[in-house]
Structures are given as C-alpha cells and as structure tokens.
mmCIF file of C-alpha atoms and ligand atoms in Angstrom:
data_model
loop_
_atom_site.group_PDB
_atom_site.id
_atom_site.type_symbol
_atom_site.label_atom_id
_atom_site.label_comp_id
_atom_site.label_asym_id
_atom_site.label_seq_id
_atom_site.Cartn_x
_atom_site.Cartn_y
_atom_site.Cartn_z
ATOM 1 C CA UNK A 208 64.068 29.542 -0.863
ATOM 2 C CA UNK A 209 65.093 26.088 0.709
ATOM 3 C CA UNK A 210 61.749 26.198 2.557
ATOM 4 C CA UNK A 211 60.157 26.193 -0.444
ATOM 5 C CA UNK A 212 61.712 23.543 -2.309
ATOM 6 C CA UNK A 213 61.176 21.436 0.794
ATOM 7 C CA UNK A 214 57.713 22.257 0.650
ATOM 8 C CA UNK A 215 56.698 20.992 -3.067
ATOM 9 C CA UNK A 216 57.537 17.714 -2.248
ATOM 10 C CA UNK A 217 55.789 17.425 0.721
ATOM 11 C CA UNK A 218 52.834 18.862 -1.504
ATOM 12 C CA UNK A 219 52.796 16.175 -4.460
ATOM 13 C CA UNK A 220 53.180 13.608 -1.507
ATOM 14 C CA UNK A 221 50.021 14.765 0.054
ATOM 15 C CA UNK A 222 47.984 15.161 -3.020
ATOM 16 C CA UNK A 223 49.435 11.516 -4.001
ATOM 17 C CA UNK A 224 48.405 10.022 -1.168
ATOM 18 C CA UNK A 225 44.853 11.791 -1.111
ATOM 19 C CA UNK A 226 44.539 10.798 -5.015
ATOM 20 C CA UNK A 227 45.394 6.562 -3.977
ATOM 21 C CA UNK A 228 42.768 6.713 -1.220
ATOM 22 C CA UNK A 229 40.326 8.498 -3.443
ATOM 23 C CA UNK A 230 41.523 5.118 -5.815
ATOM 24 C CA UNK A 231 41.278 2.881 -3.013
ATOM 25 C CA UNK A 232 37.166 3.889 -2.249
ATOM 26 C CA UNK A 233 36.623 3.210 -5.760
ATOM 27 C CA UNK A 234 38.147 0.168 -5.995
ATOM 28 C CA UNK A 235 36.010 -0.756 -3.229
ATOM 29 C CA UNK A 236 32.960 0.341 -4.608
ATOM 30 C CA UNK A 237 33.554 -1.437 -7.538
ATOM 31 C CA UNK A 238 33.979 -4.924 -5.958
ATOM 32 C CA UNK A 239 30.868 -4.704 -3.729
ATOM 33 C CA UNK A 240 28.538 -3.585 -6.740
ATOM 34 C CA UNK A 241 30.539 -6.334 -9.217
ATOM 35 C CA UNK A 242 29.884 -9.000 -6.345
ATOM 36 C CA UNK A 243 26.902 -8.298 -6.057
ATOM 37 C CA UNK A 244 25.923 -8.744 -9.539
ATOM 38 C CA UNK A 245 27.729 -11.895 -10.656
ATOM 39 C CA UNK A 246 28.721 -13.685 -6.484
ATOM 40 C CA UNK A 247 26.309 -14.247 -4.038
ATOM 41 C CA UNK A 248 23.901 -11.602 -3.132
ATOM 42 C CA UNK A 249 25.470 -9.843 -0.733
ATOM 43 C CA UNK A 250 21.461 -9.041 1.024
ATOM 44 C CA UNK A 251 19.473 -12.311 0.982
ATOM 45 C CA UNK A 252 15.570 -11.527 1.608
ATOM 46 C CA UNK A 253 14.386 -13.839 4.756
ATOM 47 C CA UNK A 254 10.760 -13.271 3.356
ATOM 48 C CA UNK A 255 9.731 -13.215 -0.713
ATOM 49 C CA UNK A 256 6.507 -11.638 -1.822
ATOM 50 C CA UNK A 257 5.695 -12.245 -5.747
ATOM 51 C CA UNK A 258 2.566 -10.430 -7.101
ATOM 52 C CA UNK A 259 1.282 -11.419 -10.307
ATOM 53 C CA UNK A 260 -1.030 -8.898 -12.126
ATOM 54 C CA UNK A 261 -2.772 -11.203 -14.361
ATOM 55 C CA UNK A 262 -3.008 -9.696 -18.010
ATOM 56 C CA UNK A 263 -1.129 -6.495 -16.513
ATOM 57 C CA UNK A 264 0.909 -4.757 -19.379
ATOM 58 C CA UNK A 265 3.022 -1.520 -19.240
ATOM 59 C CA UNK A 266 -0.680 0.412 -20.376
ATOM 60 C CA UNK A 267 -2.245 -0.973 -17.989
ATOM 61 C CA UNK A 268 0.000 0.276 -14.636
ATOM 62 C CA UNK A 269 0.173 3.592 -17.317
ATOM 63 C CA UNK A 270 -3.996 3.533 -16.978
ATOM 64 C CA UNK A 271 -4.044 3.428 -13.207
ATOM 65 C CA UNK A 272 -1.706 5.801 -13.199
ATOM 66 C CA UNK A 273 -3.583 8.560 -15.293
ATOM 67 C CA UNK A 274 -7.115 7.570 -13.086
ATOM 68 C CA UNK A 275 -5.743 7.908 -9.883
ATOM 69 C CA UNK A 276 -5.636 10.980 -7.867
ATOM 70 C CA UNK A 277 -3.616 9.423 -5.480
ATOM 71 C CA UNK A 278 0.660 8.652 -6.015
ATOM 72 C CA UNK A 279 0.889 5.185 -6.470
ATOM 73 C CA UNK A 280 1.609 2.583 -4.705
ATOM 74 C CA UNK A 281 3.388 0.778 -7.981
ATOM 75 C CA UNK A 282 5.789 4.386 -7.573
ATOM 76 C CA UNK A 283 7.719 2.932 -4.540
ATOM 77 C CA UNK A 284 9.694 0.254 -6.300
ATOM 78 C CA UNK A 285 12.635 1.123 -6.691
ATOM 79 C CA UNK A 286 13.745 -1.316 -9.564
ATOM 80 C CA UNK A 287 12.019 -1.827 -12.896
ATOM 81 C CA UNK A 288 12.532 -4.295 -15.282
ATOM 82 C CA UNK A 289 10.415 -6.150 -18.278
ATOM 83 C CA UNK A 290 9.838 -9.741 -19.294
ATOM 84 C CA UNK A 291 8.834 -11.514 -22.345
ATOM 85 C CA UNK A 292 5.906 -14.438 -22.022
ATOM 86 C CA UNK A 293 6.462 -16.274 -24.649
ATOM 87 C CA UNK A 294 5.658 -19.774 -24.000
ATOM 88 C CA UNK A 295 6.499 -23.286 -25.569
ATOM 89 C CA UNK A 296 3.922 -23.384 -28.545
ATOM 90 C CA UNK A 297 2.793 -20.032 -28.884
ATOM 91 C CA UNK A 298 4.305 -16.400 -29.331
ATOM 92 C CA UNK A 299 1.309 -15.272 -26.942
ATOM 93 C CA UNK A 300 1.340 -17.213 -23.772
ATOM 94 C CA UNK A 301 -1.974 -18.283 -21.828
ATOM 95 C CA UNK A 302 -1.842 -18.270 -17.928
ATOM 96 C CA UNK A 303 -1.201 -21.983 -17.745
ATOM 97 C CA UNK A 304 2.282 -21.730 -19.076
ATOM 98 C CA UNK A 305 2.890 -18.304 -18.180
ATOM 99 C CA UNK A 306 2.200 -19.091 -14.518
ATOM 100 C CA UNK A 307 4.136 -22.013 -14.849
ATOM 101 C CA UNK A 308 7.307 -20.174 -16.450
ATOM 102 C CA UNK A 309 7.151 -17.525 -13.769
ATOM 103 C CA UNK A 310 6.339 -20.431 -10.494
ATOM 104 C CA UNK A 311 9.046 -23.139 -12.019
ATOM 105 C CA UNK A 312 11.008 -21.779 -14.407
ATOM 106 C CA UNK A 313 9.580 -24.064 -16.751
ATOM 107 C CA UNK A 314 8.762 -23.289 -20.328
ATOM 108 C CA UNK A 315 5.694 -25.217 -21.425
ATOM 109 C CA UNK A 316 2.564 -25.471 -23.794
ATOM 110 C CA UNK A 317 -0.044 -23.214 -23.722
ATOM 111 C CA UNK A 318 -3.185 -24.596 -21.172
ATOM 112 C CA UNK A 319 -0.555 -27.127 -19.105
ATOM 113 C CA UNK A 320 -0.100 -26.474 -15.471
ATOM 114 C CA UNK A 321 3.082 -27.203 -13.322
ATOM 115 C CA UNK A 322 5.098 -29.428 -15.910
ATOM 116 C CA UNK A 323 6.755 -29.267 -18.959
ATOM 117 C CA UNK A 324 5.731 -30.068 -22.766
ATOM 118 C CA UNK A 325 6.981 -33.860 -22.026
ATOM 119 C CA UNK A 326 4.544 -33.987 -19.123
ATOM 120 C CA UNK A 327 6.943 -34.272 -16.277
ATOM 121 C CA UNK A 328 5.759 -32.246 -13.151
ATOM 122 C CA UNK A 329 8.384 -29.593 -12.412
ATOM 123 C CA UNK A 330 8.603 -28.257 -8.909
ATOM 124 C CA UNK A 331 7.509 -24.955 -7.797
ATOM 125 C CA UNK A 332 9.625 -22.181 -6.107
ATOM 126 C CA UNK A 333 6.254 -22.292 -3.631
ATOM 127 C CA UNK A 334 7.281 -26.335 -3.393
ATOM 128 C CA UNK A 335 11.793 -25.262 -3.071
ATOM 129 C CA UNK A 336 10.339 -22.859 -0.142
ATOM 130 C CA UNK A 337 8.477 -24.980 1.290
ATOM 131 C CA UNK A 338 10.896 -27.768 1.364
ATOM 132 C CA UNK A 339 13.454 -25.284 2.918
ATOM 133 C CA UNK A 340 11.293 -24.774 6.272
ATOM 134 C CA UNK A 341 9.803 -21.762 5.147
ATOM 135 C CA UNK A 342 6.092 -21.078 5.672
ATOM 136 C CA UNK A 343 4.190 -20.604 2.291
ATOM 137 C CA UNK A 344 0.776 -18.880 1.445
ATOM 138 C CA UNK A 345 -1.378 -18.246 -1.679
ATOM 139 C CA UNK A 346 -3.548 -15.730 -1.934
ATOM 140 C CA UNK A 347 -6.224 -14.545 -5.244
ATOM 141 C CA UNK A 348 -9.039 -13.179 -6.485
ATOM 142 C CA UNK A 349 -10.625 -15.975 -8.419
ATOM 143 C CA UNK A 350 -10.789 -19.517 -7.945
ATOM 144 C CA UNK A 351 -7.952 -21.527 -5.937
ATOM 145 C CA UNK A 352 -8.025 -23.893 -8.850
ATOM 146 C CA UNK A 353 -7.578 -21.693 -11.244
ATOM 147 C CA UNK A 354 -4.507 -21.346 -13.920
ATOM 148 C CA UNK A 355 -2.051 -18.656 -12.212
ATOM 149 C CA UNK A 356 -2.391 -19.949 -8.049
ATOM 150 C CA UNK A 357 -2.589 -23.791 -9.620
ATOM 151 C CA UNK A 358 0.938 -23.553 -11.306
ATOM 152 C CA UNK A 359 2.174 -22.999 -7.826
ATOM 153 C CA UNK A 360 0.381 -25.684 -5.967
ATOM 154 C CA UNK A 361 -0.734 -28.192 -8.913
ATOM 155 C CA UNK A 362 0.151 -30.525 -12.208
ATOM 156 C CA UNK A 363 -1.999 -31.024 -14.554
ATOM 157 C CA UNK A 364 -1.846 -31.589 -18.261
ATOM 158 C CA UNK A 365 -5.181 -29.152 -18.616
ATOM 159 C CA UNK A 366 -5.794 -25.720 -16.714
ATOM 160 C CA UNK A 367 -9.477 -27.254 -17.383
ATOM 161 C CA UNK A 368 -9.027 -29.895 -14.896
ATOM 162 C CA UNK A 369 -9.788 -28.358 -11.945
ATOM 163 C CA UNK A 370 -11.286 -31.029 -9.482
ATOM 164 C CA UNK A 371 -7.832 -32.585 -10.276
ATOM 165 C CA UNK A 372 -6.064 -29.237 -9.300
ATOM 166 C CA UNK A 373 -7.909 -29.234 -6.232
ATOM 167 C CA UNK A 374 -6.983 -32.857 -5.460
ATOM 168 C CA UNK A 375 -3.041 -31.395 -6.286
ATOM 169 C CA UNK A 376 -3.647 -28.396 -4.025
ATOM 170 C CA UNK A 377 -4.726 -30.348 -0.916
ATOM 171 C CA UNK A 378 -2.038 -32.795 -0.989
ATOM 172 C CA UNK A 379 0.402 -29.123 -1.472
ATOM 173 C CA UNK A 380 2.479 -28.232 1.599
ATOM 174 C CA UNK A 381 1.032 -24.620 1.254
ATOM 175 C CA UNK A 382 0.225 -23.174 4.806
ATOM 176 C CA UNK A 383 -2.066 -20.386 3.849
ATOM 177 C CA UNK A 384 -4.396 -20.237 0.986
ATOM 178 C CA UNK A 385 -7.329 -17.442 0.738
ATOM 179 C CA UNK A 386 -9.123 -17.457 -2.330
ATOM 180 C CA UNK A 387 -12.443 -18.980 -4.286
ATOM 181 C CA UNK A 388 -13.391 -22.196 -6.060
ATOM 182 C CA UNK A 389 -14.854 -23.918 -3.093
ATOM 183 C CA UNK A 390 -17.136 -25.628 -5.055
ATOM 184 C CA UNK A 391 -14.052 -27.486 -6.996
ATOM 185 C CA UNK A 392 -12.784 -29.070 -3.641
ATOM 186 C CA UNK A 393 -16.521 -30.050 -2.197
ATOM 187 C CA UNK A 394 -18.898 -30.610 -4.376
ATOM 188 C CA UNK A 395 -16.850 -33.521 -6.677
ATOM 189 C CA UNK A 396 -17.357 -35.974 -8.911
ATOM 190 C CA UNK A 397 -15.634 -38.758 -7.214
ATOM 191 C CA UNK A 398 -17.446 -38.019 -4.195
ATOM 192 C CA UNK A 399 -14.357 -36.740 -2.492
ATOM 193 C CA UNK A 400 -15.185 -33.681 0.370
ATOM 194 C CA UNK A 401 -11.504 -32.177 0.444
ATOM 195 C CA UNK A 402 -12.355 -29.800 3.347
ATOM 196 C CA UNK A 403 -12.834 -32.445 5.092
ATOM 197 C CA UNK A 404 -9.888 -33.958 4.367
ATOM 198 C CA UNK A 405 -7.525 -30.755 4.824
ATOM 199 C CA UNK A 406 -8.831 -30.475 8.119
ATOM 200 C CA UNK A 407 -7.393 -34.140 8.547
ATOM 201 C CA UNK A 408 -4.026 -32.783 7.383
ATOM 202 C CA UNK A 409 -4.084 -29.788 9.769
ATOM 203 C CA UNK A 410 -5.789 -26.807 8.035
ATOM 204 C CA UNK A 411 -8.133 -24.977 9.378
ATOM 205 C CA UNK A 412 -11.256 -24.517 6.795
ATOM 206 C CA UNK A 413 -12.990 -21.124 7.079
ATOM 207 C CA UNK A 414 -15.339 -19.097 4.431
ATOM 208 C CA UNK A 415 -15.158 -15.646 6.290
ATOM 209 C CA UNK A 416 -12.068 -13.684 6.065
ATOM 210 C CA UNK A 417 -12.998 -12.126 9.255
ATOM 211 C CA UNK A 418 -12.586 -15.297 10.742
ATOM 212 C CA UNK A 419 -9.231 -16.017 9.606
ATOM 213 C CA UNK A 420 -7.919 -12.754 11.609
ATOM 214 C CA UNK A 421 -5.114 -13.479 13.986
ATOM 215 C CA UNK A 422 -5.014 -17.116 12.980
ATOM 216 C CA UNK A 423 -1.797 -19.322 12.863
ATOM 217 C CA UNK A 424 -1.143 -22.033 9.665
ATOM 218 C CA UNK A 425 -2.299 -24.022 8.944
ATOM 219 C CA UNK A 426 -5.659 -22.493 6.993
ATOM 220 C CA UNK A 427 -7.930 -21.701 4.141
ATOM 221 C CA UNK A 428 -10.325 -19.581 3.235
ATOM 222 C CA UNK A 429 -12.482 -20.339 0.985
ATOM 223 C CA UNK A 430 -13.505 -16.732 0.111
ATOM 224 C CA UNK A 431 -16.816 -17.675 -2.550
ATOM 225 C CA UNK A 432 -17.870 -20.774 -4.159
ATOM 226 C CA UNK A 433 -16.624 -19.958 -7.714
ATOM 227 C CA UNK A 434 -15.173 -16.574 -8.356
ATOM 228 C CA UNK A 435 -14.907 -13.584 -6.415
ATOM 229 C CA UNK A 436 -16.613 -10.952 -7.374
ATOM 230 C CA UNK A 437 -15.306 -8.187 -9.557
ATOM 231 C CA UNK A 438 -13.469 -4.947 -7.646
ATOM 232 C CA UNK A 439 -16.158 -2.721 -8.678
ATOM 233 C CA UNK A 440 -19.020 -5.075 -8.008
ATOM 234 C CA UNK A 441 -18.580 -5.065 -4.707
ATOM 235 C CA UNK A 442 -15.041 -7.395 -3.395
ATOM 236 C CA UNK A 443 -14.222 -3.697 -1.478
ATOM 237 C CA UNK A 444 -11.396 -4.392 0.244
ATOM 238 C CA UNK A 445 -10.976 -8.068 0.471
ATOM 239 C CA UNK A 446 -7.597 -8.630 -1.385
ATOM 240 C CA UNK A 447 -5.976 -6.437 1.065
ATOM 241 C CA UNK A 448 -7.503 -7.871 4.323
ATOM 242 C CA UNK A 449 -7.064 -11.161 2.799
ATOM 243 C CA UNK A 450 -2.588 -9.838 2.062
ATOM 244 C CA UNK A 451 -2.506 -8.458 5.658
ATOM 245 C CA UNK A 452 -3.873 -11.532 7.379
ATOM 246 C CA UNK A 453 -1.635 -13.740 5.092
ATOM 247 C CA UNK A 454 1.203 -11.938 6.335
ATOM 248 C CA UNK A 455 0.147 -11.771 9.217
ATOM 249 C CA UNK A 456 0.220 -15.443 9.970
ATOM 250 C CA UNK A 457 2.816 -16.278 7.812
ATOM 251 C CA UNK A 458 5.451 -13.910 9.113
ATOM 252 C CA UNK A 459 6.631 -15.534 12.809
ATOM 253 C CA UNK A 460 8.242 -18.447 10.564
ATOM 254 C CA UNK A 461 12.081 -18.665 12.101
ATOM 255 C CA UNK A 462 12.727 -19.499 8.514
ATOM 256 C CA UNK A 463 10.779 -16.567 6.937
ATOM 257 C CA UNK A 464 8.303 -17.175 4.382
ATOM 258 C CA UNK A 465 6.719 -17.360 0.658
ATOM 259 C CA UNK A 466 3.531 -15.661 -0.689
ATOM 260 C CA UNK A 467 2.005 -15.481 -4.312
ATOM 261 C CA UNK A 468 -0.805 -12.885 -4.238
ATOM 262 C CA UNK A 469 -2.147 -13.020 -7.588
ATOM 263 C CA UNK A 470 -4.882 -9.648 -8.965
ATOM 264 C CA UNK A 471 -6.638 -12.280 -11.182
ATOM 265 C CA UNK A 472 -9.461 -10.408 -12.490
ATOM 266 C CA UNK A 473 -6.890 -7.518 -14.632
ATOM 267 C CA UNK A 474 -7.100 -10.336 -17.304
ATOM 268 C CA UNK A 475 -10.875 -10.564 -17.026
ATOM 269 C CA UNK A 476 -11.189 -6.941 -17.302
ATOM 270 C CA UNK A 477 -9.159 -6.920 -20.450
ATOM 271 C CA UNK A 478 -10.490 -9.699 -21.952
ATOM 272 C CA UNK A 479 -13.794 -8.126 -21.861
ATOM 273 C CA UNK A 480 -12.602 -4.714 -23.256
ATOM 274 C CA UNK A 481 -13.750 -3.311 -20.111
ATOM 275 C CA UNK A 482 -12.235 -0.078 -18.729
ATOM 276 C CA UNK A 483 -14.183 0.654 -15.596
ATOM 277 C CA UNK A 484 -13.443 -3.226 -14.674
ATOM 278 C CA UNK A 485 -9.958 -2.844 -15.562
ATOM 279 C CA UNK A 486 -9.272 0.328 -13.462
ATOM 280 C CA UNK A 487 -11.148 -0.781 -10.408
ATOM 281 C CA UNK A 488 -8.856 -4.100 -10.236
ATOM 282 C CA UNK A 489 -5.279 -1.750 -10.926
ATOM 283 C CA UNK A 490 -6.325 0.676 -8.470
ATOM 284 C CA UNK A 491 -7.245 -2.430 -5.878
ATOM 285 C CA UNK A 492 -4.060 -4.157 -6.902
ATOM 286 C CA UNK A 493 -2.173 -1.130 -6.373
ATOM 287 C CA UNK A 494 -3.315 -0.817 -2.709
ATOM 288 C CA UNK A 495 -2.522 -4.303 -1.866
ATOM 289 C CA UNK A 496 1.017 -3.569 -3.290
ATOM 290 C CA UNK A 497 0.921 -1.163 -0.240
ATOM 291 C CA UNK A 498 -0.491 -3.474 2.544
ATOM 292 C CA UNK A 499 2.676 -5.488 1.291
ATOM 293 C CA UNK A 500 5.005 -2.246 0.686
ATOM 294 C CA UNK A 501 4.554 -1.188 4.172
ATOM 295 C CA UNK A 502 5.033 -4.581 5.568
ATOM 296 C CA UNK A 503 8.179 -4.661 4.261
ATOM 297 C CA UNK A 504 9.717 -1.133 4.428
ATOM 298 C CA UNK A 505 8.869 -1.985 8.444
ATOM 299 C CA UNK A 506 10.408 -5.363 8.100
ATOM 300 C CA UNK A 507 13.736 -4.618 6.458
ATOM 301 C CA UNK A 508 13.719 -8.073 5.282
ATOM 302 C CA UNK A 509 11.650 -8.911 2.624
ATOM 303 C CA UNK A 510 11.794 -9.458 -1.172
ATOM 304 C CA UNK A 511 9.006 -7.968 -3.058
ATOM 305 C CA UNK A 512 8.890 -8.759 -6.895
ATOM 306 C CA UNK A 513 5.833 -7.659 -8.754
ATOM 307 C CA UNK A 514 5.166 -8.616 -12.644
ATOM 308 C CA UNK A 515 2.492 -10.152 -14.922
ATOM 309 C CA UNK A 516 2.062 -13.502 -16.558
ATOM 310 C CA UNK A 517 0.842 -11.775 -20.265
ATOM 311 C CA UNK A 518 -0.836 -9.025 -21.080
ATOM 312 C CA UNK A 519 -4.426 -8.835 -22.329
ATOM 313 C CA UNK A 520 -6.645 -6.815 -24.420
ATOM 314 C CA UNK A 521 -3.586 -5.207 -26.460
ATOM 315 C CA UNK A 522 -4.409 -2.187 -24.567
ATOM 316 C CA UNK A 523 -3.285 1.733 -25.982
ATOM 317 C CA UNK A 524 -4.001 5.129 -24.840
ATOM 318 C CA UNK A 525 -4.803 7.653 -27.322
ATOM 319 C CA UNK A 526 -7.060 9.534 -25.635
ATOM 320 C CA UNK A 527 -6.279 12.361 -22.959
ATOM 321 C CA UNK A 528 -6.023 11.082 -19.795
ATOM 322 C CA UNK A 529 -9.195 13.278 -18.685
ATOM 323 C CA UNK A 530 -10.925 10.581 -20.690
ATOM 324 C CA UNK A 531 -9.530 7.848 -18.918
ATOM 325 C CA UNK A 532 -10.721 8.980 -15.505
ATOM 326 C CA UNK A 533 -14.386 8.863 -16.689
ATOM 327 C CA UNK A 534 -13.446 5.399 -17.123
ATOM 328 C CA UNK A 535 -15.203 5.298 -20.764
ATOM 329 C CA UNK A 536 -11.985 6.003 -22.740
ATOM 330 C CA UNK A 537 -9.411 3.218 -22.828
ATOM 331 C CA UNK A 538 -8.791 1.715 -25.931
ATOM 332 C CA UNK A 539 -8.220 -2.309 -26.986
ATOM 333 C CA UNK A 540 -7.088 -3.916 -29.750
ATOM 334 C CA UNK A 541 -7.882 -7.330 -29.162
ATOM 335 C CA UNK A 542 -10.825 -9.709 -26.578
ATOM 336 C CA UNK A 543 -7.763 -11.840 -26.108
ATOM 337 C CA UNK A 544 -3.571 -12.101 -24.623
ATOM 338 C CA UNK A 545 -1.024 -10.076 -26.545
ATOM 339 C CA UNK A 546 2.759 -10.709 -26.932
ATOM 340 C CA UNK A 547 3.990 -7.417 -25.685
ATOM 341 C CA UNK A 548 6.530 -7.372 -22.830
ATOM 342 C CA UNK A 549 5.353 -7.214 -19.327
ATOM 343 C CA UNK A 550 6.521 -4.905 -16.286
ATOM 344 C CA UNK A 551 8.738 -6.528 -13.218
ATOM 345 C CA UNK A 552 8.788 -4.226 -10.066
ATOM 346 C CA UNK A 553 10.991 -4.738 -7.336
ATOM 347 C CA UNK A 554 11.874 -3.236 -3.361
ATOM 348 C CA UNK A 555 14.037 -4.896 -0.693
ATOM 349 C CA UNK A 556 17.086 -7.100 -0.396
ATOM 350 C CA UNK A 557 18.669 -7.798 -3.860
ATOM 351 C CA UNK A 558 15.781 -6.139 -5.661
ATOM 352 C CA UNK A 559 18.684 -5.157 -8.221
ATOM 353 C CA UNK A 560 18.921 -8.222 -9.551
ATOM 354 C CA UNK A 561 15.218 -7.714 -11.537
ATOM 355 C CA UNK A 562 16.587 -5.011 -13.230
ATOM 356 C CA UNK A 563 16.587 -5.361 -17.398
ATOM 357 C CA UNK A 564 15.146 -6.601 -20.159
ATOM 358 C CA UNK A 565 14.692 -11.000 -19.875
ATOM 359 C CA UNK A 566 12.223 -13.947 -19.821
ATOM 360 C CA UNK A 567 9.527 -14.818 -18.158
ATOM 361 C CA UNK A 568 11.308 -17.859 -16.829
ATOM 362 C CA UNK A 569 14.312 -16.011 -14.891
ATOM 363 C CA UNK A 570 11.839 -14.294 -12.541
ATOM 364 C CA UNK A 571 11.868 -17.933 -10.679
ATOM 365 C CA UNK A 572 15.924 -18.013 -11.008
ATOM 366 C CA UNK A 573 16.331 -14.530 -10.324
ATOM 367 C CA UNK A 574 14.349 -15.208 -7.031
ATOM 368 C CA UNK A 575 16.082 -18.333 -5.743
ATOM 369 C CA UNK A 576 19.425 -16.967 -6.683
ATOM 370 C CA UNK A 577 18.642 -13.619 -4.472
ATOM 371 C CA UNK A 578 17.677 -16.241 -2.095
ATOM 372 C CA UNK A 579 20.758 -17.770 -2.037
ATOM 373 C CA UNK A 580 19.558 -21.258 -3.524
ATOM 374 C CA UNK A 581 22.031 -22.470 -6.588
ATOM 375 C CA UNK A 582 20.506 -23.975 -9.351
HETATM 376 ZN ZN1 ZN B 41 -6.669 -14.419 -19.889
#
C-alpha cells in the first residue's frame, strides 16, 4: 500500500516531465519556422537561378503536362506560388514592364525597359549581383536585345530601341550572355561594331555554342543573327546546352553566381494561337528546368525560382487531354497578353519564401531578401 502511493507520484512526475520536453521541441520548432519567415533566412542560396517562361500561365504548365509522357520536370519544385503582372498603365502587362517588375522591382509603363514611369533607370538584381562579386549570365531564346533579357542588362524608354539596348548591354557587367540579335550589336546605324568592342572589354565573342564549351567569363554567344528558331523548327536542344555551359562557367565564382534563362518563344507561340509551337517550347523549357534541377539538387546550394512575366493567348482547356497530345486541340481566347495570375516555382535554400499569392514585383525582393541583401 505505501509502495503504491509512493509510486503515483513518481508517475505524474515522469509523465510531467515527458509532457514539458514534448513542449520544449515545439517551442523550438516554432521559433526556427517563425524565424525563418519574418528574420533572416536561416539558408541563404550562394547561387540564384530565375527562369522566366515568357507568356507562361497556369494552362500552359497544365498543357505540357497533359502532352507529355514523361513526369515533369516543373513536378520537382517543391514550392508553388502565383503572381499578378499588372503593370503601371495597364491591367495586362507587356514584357517591357513585366520584365522590369520581376528584374528591379520596379513598376513601370507598358513598352519601358529598366526604369520607372518618371524615366529614372532602376538597377537590376542582375546589376545588385553583380556589384556584390558574384558572376552573372543571361541566357534566351530570342534576341539579346529583346524586352525580357534587356530589363536585366538595359534602360531604355522603348523595348523598340534595340541598337540602344545593345549599346546598354555591352557597357553591362554581365559575364555570360548566350542568345540572338547579333545583328543589333554589328550591323548599326552609328557605325558602331560592338563585338568588337566587347572583346576590348574582355569577352570572348563566339557564334557556335559548341565553341563556348568549357570556356571561362568573360563571353557571348551570339547564337543567330535575329531570332532563334522556334523549338519545333529545329533549335533541338540548344537552350539546354546553352543552361549547362552557362553554369558551367559561371559556377567556380568564390562568390557564387546569377543567371536569367528566359523560354522566350512560349509568348510567341501564344500569341499566334499556336498549339504545336506552344507545346514544343513547354516541353523544351521543361527540360532545361532539369539541366538546372539537377545542377542544383548536386550542388546543395542554389536558389531556383521559376515564373512568367504575363500570360498570353488567354489559353483554356476544354477538350480531353487525348486532344491535346495531337497537338491540334488547345484552345485561345485572345492573339494577345491576358491579366490572369502567373505560376512561381521554387527548389533550394529559402525556396519557402515564394510561397503565396503576391506581385510581380516581390519576386526581385523575395530573392534579395533570401539572399540576405536588405532593402
Ligand atoms: Zn508577348
């Protein structure tokens, strides 16, 4: 009888001091996940990776999705979250000022490049990177000079102004740029040969992509005159040689590094209703998202966000996706940009932070803050 009274004590003591430590975990828990959400980020990325699916909308990953026979690449990210594109003037953003809000953070007017409605240049995260020590590359599948790789390198009151943009680009600190519009930075009207003169300032000019294989910054490579050509007109695999040997010579920085690989052409394809177009350029964005995926899984250390400066062709799917594999079947509601809310994908250090619903414009904070740069 004694025994046993002796022994119920000792019994609530135990299961009191099993119930505080059980407290104690949770507490703990608690304060790493709410420090990581509103302190520093407890994992900052060494290297940052932003794709930009020009014109890609929720239907369109959906599409590429529903045509593949393959899982997806887009599958791996761990974190999802959506953005509006808005941009200063307009409900329905062009890629001038919705590749400026995503590069600066910058809301501006529809067709302006790298500044704000007043004009005054803003500063790219490519430019804050750069400035920082770390080595910084742009790769894309249409012209250099063109709207989405020009916010990040360029100013210009007009997206139309490309000789300008060119002029912008070579005076950039960019270290690696593969892409087209050759013709913008040689053949000009003031006479200007800018190959020339980025050779002067280091870079290496090349027009093969085989070329640029195991080569250090600084160097270009000036992949066609104008454009590239579509996916499924015969680019094959160029975007993800051209990702690989980006990363490839970008990724020995001590300071770690900064790439914009932009799928260009998605717009194209949706601005010209076209679903065989549309589903080559997902399917060859989505493999590139795995030259970069696989990169970093390896790595440990890298940032990649992925998300989409509009979307275009107000694309639906009402038909089975059978259909859609025939490539025939997709249906658009409009030749032009819609309003609708774009996808953000996210894998690495402090990939969390892209999670929700928010504007176009906090992709740029969200990235410096992960990086660990106040603003
Ligand atoms: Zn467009």
């Amino acid at each position: 009888m004694k025994k046993t009274l002796f022994l119920i004590p000792v019994f609530v003591l135990a299961m009191l001091s099993l119930a505080l430590t059980s407290f104690q975990s949770t507490q703990t828990e608690l304060a790493a996940n709410g420090q990581e959400k509103t302190d520093q980020p407890i994992d900052v990325p060494k290297n940052i990776i932003l794709f930009i699916g020009d014109g890609m909308g929720f239907a369109q990953v959906q599409a590429a999705i529903a045509a593949s026979d393959r899982a997806l690449n887009f599958g791996r990210f761990p974190v999802t979250g959506m953005i509006q594109t808005k941009s200063s003037d307009n409900v329905i953003t062009d890629s001038g000022a919705g590749g400026t809000a995503l590069a600066t953070g910058k809301k501006t007017n529809n067709g302006m490049i790298g500044m704000g409605p007043d004009s005054l240049e803003v500063k790219s995260m490519l430019n804050i990177f750069s400035s920082l020590g770390k080595a910084t590359g742009v790769v894309t599948t249409c012209a250099l000079t063109h709207a989405t790789p020009a916010a990040f390198l360029a100013h210009d009151i007009s997206r139309r102004n490309t000789q300008a943009i060119a002029a912008d680009i070579a005076d950039s600190p960019v270290d690696v740029l593969i892409g087209g519009g050759m013709a913008d930075f040689a053949v000009r009207e003031d006479g200007r040969n800018l190959p020339e003169e980025m050779k002067v300032k280091g870079w290496e000019v090349m027009t093969c992509l085989m070329e640029a294989e195991q080569k250090t910054p600084r160097f270009v490579v000036f992949t066609s005159d104008e454009h590239p050509v579509a996916a499924n007109k015969g680019r094959e695999d160029e975007l993800q040689r051209s990702v690989a040997i980006a990363i490839n010579a970008l990724k020995n920085d001590p300071d770690g590094f900064f790439l914009m690989v932009e799928g260009s052409q998605i717009d194209w394809a949706g601005h010209n209703n076209d679903s065989a177009y549309l589903l080559a350029e997902m399917l060859d964005f989505d493999r590139t998202l795995g030259v970069a995926l696989d990169f970093a899984a390896a790595d440990g250390n890298t940032l990649i966000v992925v998300t989409a400066d509009h979307e275009t062709g107000g694309l639906t799917l009402p038909h089975d996706p059978k259909d859609i594999k025939n490539q025939t079947r997709l249906a658009f509601s409009t030749g032009d940009h819609t309003a609708s809310m774009v996808p953000v994908f996210a894998f690495g250090p402090s990939s969390s932070h892209f999670t929700g619903i928010y504007d176009n414009t906090e992709i740029f904070r969200r990235i410096l803050f992960s990086t660990n740069i106040a603003r």
